[in-house]
mmCIF file of C-alpha atoms in Angstrom:
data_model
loop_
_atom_site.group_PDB
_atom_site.id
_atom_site.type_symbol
_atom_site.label_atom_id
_atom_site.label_comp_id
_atom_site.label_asym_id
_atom_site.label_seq_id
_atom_site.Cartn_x
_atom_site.Cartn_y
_atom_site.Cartn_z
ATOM 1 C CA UNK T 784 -6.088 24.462 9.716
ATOM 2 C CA UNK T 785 -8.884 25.467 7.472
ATOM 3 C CA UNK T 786 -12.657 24.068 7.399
ATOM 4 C CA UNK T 787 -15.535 25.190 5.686
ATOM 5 C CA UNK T 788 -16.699 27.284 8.829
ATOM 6 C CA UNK T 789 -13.673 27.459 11.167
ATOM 7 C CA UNK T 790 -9.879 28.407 10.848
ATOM 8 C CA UNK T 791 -7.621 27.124 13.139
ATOM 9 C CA UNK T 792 -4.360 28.730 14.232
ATOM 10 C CA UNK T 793 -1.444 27.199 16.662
ATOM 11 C CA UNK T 794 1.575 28.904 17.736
ATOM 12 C CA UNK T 795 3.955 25.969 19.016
ATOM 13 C CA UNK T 796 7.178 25.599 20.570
ATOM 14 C CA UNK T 797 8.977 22.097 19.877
ATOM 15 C CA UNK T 798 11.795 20.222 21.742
ATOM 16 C CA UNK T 799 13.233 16.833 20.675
ATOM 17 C CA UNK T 800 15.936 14.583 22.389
ATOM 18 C CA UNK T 801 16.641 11.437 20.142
ATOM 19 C CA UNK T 802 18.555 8.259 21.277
ATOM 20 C CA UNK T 803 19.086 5.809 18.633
ATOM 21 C CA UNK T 804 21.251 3.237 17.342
ATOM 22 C CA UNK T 805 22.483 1.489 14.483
ATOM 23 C CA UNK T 806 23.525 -1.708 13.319
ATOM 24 C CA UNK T 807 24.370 -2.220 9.782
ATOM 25 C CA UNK T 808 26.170 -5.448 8.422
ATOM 26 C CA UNK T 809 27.136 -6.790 5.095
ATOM 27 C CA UNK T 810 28.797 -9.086 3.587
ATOM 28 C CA UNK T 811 29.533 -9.921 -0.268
ATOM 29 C CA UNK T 812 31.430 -12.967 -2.551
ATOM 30 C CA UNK T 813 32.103 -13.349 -5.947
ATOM 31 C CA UNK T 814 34.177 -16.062 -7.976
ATOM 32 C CA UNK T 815 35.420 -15.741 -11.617
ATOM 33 C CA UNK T 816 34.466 -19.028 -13.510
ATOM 34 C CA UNK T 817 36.598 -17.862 -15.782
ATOM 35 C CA UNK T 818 37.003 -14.836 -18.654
ATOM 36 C CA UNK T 819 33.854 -14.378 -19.289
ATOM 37 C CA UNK T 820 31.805 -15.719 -16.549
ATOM 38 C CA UNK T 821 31.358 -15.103 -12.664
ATOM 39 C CA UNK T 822 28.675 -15.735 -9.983
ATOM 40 C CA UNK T 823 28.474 -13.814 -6.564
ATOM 41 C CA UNK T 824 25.816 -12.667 -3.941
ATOM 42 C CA UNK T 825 25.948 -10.654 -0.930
ATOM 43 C CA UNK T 826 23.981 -10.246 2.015
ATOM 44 C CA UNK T 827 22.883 -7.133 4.161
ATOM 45 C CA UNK T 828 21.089 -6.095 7.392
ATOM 46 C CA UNK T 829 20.386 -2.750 8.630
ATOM 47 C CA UNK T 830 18.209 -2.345 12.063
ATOM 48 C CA UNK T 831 17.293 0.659 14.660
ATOM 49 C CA UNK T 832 18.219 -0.996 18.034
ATOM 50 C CA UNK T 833 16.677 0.207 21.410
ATOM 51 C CA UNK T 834 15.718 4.076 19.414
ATOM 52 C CA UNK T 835 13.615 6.606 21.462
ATOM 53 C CA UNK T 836 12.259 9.971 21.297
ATOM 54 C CA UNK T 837 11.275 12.116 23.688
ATOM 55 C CA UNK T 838 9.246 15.406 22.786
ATOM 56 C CA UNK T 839 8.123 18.391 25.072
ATOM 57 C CA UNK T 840 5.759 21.023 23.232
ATOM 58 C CA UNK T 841 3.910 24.183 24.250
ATOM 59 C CA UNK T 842 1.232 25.609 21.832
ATOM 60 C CA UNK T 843 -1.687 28.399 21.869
ATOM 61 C CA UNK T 844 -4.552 27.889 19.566
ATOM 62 C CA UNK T 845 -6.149 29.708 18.448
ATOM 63 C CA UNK T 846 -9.671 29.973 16.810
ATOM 64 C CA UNK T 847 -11.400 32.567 14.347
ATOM 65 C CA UNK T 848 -8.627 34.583 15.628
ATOM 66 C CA UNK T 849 -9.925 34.303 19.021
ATOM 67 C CA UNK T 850 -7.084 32.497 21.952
ATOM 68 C CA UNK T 851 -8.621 29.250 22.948
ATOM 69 C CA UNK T 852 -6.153 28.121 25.350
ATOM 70 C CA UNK T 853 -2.579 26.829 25.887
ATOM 71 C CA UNK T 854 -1.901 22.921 25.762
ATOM 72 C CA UNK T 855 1.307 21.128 27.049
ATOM 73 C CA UNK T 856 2.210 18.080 25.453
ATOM 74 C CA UNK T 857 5.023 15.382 26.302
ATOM 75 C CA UNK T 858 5.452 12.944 23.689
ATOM 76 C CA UNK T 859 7.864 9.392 24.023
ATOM 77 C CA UNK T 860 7.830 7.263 20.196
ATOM 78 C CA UNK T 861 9.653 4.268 20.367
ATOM 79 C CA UNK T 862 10.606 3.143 16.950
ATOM 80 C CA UNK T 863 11.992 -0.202 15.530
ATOM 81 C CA UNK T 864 13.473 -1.070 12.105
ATOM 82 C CA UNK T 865 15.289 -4.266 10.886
ATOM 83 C CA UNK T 866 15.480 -5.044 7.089
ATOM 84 C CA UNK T 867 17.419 -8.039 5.903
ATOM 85 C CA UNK T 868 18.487 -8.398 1.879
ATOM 86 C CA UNK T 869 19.878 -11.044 -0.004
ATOM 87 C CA UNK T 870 21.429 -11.066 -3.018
ATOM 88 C CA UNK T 871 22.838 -13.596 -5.762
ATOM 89 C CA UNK T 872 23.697 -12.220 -10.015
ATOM 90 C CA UNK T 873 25.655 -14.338 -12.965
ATOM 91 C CA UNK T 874 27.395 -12.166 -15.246
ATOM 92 C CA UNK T 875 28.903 -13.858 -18.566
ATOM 93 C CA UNK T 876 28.999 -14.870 -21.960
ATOM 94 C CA UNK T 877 27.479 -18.097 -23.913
ATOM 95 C CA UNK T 878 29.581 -17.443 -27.608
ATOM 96 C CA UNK T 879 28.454 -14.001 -28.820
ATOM 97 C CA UNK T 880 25.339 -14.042 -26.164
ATOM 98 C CA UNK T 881 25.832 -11.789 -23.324
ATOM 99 C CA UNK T 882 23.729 -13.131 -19.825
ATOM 100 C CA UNK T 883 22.836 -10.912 -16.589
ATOM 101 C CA UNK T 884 20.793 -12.547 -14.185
ATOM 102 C CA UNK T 885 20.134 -11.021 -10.311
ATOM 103 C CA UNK T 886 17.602 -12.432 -7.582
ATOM 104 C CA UNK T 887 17.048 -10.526 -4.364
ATOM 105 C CA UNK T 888 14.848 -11.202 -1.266
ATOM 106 C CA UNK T 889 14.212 -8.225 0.398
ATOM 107 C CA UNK T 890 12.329 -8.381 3.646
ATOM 108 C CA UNK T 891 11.785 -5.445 6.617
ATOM 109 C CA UNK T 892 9.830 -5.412 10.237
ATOM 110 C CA UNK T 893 8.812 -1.586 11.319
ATOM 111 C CA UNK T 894 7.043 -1.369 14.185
ATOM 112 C CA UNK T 895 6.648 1.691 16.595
ATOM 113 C CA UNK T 896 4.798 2.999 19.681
ATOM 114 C CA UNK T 897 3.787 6.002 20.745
ATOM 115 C CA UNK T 898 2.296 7.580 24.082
ATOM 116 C CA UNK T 899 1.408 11.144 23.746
ATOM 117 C CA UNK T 900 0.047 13.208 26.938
ATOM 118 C CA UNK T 901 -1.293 16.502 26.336
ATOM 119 C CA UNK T 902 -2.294 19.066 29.741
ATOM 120 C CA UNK T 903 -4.247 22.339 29.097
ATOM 121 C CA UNK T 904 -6.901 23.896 31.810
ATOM 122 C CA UNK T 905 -8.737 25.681 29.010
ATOM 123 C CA UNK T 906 -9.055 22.432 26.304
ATOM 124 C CA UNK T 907 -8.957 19.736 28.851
ATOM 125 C CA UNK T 908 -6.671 16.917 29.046
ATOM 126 C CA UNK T 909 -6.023 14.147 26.719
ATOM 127 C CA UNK T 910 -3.742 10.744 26.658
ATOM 128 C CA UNK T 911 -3.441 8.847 23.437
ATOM 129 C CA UNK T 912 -1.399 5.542 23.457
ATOM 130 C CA UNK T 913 -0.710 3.745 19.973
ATOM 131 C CA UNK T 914 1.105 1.308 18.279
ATOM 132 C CA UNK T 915 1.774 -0.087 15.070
ATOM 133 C CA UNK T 916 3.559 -2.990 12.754
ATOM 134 C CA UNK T 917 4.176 -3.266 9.508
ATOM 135 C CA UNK T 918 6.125 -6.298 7.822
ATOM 136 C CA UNK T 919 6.669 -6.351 4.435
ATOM 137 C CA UNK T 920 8.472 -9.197 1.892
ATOM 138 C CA UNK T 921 9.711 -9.088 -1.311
ATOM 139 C CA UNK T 922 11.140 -11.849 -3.781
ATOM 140 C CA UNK T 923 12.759 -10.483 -7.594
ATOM 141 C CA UNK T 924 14.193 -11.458 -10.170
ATOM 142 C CA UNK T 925 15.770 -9.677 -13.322
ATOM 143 C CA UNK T 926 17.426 -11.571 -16.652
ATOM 144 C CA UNK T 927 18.839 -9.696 -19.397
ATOM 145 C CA UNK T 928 20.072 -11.354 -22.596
ATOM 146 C CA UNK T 929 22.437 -9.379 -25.567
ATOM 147 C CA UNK T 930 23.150 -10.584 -28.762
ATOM 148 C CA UNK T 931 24.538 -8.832 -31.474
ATOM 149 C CA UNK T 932 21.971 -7.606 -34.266
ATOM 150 C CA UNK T 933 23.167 -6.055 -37.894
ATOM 151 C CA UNK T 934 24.909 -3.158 -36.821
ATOM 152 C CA UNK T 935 23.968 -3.003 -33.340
ATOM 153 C CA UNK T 936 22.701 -4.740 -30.172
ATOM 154 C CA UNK T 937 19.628 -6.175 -29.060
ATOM 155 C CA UNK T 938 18.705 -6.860 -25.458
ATOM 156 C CA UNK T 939 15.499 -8.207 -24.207
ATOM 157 C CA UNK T 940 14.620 -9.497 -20.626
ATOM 158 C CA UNK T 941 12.069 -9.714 -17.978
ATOM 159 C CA UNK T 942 11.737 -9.148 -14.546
ATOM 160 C CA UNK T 943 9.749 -10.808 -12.087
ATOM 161 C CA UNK T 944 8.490 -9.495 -8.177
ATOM 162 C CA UNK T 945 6.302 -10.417 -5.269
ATOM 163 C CA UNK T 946 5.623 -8.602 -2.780
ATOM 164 C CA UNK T 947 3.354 -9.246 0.483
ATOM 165 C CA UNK T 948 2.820 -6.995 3.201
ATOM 166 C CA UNK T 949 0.580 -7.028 6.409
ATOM 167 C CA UNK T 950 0.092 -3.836 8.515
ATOM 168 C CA UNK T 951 -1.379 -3.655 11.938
ATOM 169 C CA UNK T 952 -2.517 -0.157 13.937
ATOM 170 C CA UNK T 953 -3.836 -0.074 17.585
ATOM 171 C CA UNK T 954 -5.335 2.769 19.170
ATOM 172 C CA UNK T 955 -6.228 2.602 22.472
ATOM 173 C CA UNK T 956 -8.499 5.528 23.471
ATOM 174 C CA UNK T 957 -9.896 4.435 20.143
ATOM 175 C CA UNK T 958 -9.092 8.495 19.076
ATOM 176 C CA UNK T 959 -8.289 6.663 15.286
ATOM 177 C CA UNK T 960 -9.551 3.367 13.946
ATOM 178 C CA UNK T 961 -7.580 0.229 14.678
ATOM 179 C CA UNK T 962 -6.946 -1.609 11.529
ATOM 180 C CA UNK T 963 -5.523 -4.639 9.895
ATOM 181 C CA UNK T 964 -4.184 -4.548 5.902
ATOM 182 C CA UNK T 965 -2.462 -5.897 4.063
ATOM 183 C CA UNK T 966 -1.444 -6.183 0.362
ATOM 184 C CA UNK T 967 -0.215 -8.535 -2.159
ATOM 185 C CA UNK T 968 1.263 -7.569 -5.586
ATOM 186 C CA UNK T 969 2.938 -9.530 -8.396
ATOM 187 C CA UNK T 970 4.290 -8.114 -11.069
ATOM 188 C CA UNK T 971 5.656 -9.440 -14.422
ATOM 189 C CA UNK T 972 7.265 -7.281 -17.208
ATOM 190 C CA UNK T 973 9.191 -8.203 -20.441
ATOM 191 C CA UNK T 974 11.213 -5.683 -22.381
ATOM 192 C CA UNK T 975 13.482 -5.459 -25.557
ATOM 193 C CA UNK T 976 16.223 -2.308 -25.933
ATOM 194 C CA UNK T 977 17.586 -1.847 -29.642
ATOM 195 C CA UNK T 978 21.223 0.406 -30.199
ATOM 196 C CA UNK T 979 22.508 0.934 -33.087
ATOM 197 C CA UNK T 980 25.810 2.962 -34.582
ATOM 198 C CA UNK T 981 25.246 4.724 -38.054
ATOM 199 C CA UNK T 982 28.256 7.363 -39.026
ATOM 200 C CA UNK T 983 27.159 10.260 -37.075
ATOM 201 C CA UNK T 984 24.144 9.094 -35.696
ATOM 202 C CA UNK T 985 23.230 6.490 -32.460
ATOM 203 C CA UNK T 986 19.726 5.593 -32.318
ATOM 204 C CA UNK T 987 17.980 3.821 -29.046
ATOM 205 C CA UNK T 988 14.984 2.310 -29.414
ATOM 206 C CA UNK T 989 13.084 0.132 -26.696
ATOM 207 C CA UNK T 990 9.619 -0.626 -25.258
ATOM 208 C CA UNK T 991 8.783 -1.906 -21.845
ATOM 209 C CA UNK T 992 5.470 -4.599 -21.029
ATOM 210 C CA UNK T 993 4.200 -4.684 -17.400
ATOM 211 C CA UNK T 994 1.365 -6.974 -15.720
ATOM 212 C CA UNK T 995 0.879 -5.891 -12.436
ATOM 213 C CA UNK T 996 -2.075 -7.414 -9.909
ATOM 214 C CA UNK T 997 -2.364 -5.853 -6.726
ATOM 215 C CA UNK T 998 -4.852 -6.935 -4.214
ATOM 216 C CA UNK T 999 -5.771 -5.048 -0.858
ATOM 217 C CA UNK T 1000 -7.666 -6.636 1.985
ATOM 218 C CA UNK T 1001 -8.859 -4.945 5.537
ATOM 219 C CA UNK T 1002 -9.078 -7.740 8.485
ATOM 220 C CA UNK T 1003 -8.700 -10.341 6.024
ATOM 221 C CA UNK T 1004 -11.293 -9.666 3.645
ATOM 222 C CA UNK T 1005 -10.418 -8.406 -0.241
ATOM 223 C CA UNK T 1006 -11.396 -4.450 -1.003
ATOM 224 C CA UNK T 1007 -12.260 -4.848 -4.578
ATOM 225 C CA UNK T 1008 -12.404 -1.057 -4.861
ATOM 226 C CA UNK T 1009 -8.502 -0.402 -3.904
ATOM 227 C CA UNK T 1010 -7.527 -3.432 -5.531
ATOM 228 C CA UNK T 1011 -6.052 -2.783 -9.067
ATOM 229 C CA UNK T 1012 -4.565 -4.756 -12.379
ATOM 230 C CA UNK T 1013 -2.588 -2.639 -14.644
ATOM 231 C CA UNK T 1014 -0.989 -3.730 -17.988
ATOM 232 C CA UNK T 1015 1.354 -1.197 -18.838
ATOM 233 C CA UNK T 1016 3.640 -0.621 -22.156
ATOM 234 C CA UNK T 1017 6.274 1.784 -21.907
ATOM 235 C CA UNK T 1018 8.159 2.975 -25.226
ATOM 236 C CA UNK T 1019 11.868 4.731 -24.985
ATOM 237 C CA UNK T 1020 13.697 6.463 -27.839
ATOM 238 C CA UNK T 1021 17.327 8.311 -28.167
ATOM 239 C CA UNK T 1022 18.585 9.784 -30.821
ATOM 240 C CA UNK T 1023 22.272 11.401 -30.664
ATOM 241 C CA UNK T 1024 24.153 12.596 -33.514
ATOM 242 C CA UNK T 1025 27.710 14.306 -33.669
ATOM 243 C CA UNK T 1026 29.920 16.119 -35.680
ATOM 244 C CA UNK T 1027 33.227 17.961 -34.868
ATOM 245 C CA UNK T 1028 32.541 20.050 -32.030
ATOM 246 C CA UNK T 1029 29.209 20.041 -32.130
ATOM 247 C CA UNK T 1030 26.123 17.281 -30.351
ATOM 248 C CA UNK T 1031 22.464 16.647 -30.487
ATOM 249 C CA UNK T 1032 20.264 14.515 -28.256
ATOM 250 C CA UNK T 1033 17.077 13.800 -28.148
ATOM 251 C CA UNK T 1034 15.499 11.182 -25.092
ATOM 252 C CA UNK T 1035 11.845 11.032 -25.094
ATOM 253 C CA UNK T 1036 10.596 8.120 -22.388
ATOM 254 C CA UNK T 1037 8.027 6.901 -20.389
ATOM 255 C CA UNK T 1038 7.895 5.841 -16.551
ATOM 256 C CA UNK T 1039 5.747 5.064 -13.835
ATOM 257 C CA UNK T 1040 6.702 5.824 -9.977
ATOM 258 C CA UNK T 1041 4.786 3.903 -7.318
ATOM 259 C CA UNK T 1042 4.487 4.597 -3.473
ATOM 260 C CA UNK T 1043 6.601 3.811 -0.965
ATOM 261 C CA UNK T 1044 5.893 1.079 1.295
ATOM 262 C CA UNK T 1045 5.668 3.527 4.041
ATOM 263 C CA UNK T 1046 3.416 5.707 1.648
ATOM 264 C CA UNK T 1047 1.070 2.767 1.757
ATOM 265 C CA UNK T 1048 1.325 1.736 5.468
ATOM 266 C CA UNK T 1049 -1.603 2.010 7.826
ATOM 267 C CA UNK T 1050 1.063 3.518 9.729
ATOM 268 C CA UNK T 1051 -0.621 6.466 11.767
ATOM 269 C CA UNK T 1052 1.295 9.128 13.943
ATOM 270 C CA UNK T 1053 -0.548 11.047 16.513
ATOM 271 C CA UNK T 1054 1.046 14.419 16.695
ATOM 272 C CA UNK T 1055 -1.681 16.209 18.255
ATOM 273 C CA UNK T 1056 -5.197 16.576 18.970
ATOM 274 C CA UNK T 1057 -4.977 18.751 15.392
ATOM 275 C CA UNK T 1058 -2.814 17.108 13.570
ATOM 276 C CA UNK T 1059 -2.078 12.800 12.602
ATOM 277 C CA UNK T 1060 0.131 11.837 10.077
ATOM 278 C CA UNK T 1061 -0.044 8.040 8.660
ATOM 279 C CA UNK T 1062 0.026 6.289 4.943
ATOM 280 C CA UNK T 1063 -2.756 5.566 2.455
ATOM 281 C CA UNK T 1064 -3.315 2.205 1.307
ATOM 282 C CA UNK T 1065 -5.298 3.814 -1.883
ATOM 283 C CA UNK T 1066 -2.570 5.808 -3.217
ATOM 284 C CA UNK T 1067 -1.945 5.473 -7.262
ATOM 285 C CA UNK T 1068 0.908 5.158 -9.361
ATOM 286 C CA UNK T 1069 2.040 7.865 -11.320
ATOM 287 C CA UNK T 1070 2.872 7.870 -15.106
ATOM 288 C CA UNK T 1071 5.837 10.247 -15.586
ATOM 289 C CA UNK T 1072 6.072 11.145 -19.913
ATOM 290 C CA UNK T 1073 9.815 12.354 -20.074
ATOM 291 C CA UNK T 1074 11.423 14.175 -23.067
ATOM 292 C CA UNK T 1075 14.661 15.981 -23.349
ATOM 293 C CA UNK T 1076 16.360 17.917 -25.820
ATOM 294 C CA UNK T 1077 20.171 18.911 -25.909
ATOM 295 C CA UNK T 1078 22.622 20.478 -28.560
ATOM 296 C CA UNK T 1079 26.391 21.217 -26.704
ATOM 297 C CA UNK T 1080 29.211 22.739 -28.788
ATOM 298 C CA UNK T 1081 33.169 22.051 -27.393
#
């Protein structure tokens, strides 16, 4: 561990006995209307039941180069998951007019506590006692239309999401802040995707439209400062052309990748008196800019 006037250096040995177990269900129906058209959903659950962890560590630290002391540290995390998703799609065919339509629900309860006891005659003792929820819903929806165009296809669609989540953390020695989030998004996006066949040539052209709001709020009041509106277009193009043995393709596209819900969490592990892990509500997303070239011969 570096700071500006001090570097900190621990040798540690680790030991870890998990217990845990798993229950996942799911279940799934469909029925053929006919041809052409057919409706189904399905349903899943996945949970950690009755997990534990129990952790034994031994580590020197050191300081400047200079030994400090030895510290012994037991550790017992007990860690619950269950996440519950729900599904329902249409798949089918209005004349020449191609429909795909999908709604999920999507919701999942984490919680977790930790006790963590740390001996050393040197450093002095230390007992840190935590725990921690985070429960997080999600409603989308997704409808994509085809209809033949000239030559080609033409699909356009939109998508729809909500998501709420509320985070608790409780500390306490008071060692780490005790805090409250949580965070509400909706997001909106359109999109149109045009293919077309020419001799030796396919070309792929598309663009994507996003409206996302996202607002953040510690113990119930709005942090205008984390909270963020983005409206968002994101273009696509392919290009693939062939000819005997030989083919060319070109995919240039653009993305955006957003944190995890557990990237975001409040969540906050005590490892150590050196080292805590958790989320941050404040993370961004990232814009990804994607192109790729390719010429194969057979």
């Amino acid at each position: 561990i570096y700071l500006p006037d001090k570097h900190y250096h621990n040798n540690q040995k680790y030991m870890t006995e998990l217990r845990n177990r798993y229950l996942s269900e799911y279940l799934s129906a469909d029925y053929s209307l006919n041809d052409s058209n057919s409706v189904g959903g399905s349903y899943r659950y996945y949970g950690k039941l009755n997990c534990r962890t129990n952790s034994a560590s031994q580590q020197d630290v050191f300081l400047n180069g200079v030994a400090q002391g030895s510290i012994g540290q037991n550790e017992v995390a007990k860690p619950h998951l269950g996440s519950h998703e729900a599904e329902i799609y249409y798949v089918g065919k209005i004349g020449q007019v191609g429909i795909d339509f999908n709604a999920t629900y999507y919701t999942v309860n984490n919680r977790r506590s930790d006790e963590s006891i740390e001996s050393s005659k040197e450093l002095g003792n230390q007992e840190v006692h935590s725990s921690n929820r985070q429960n997080s819903d999600m409603w989308a929806g997704k409808l994509v239309v085809n209809i033949p165009l000239w030559k080609g296809n033409m699909s356009v669609g939109t998508e729809l999401s909500k998501i709420d989540s509320h985070g608790t953390f409780l500390n306490e020695e008071q060692l780490v802040p005790s805090t409250e989030t949580d965070i509400h998004e909706r997001n909106i996006a359109g999109f149109a995707q045009y293919g077309l066949v020419l001799s030796k040539w396919t070309v792929g052209l598309g663009v994507r439209y996003e409206n996302i709001v996202r607002d953040y709020l510690s113990d119930g009041v709005k942090q205008d400062d984390v909270s963020r509106k983005y409206n968002n277009f994101f273009p696509n193009l392919s290009v693939s052309w062939n000819k005997g043995n030989w083919n060319w393709q070109l995919n240039v596209n653009e993305k955006i990748s957003r944190p995890s819900y557990r990237q975001l969490g409040n969540f906050m592990q005590f490892d150590n008196r050196f080292l805590y892990e958790g989320g941050n509500p404040t993370l961004q997303p990232e814009k990804v800019f994607n192109v790729e070239a390719m010429m194969t011969y057979k």
